[in-house]
XYZ file of C-alpha atoms in Angstrom:
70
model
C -9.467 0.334 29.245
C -5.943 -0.438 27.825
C -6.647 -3.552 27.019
C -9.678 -2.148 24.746
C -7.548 0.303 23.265
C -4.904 -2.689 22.268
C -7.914 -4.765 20.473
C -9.046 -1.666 18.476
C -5.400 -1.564 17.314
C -5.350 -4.997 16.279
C -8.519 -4.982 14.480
C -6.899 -1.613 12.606
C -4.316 -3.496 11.634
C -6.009 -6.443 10.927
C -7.972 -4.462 8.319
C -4.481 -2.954 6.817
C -3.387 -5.914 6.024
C -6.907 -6.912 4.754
C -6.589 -3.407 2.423
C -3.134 -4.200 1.471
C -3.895 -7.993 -0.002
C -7.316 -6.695 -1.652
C -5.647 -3.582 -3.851
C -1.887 -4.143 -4.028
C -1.557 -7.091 -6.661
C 1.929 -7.587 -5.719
C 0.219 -7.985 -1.963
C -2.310 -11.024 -4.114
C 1.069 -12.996 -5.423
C 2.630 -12.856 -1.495
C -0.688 -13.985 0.045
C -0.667 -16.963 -2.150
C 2.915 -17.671 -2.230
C 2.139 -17.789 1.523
C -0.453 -19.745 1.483
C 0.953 -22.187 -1.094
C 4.041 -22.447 1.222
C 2.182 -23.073 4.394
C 0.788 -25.932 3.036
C 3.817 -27.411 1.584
C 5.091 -26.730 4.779
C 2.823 -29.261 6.822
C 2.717 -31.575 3.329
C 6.444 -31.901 3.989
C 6.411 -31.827 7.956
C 8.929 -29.524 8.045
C 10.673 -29.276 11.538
C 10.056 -26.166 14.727
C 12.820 -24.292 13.606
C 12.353 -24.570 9.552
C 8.755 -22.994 10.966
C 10.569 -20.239 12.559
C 12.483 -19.754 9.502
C 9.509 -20.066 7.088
C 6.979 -17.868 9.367
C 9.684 -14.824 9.761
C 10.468 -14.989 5.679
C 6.626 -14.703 5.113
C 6.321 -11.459 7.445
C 9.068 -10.022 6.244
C 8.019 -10.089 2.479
C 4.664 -8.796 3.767
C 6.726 -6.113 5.563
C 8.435 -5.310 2.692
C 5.089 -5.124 0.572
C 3.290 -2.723 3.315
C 6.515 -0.212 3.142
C 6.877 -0.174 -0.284
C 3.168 0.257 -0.410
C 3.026 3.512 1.660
């Protein structure tokens, strides 16, 4: 039962996130930045910890973006 309750949180959030990128157009720019920098990412082969570094940058700008949204 938990574990169903957990899932049904994800998928809200999920769909947040979804909302946030599809009407915020600040949101748009992020998603692509991320996107753009993802791929640079593996283009340059960046090392495990420049991952760390890149992955905790990108969630904290979307972060940022979903607070200064509500």
């Amino acid at each position: 039962m938990d574990f169903i309750k957990m899932l049904r949180s994800f998928r809200y959030a999920f769909k947040g996130l979804v909302t946030l990128v599809a009407e915020e157009n600040n949101a748009r720019f992020h998603a692509f930045s991320a996107v753009l920098v993802l791929a640079l990412g593996f283009y340059f082969k960046v090392s495990r910890l420049e991952w760390i570094a890149l992955v905790f940058a990108i969630s904290s700008v979307f972060a940022a973006e979903a607070f200064n949204t509500v």
